[in-house]
Amino acid sequence: MTDLTELYQQTIIEHNRSPRNFKKLEHANRTAEGYNAICGDKITLYLRLEDDVIREIAFQGSGCAISQASASLMTSAVAGKTKVEAQALFRAFHDMVAGGADAAADPGTLGKLAAFAGVRQFPARVKCANLSWHTLRAALAAAAEPVSTE
Ligand code: ZN
């Protein structure tokens, strides 16, 4: 499993170094802000939602490698998905990082998001990994208030 763990770490490091979809979306019709007070991570998420499909998604933010890599991978994973599909991914991701040590990551469902499986061993970092997903959920629900992982 060591090789796999290293591969996952590489994925997180690489996405933190060159995050995908890192920009402001000028034509966004949904935005949400997320803040993880424990670590100081911030995310602003921009979505263009049409007929319940995420046509475009982008983010801006600052914080630790896990929070920023998670936002990069999350936006890549849900682009082009329906709201329902994105919510199913949210649940699968949440189960993976917040589940017990035995919780099985499903690589088929999660793809590259499985890189965050190791986070569940570090409870303090679970909120870093989940921040972009909670912010996504708020954006889909059109919540106007800033999101907190508290
Ligand atoms: Zn963090």
PDB file of C-alpha atoms and ligand atoms in Angstrom, residues 36 39 41 64 67 125 128, ligand 1:
ATOM      1  CA  ASN A  36     -12.427  26.452   7.923  1.00  0.00           C
ATOM      2  CA  CYS A  39      -6.886  25.719   9.712  1.00  0.00           C
ATOM      3  CA  ASP A  41      -8.658  27.628   4.766  1.00  0.00           C
ATOM      4  CA  CYS A  64      -3.365  24.336   3.307  1.00  0.00           C
ATOM      5  CA  SER A  67      -8.010  22.191   1.231  1.00  0.00           C
ATOM      6  CA  ARG A 125      -7.568  17.470   8.457  1.00  0.00           C
ATOM      7  CA  CYS A 128      -9.745  20.738   5.235  1.00  0.00           C
TER       8      CYS A 128
HETATM    9 ZN    ZN B   1      -6.508  23.079   6.052  1.00  0.00          ZN
END
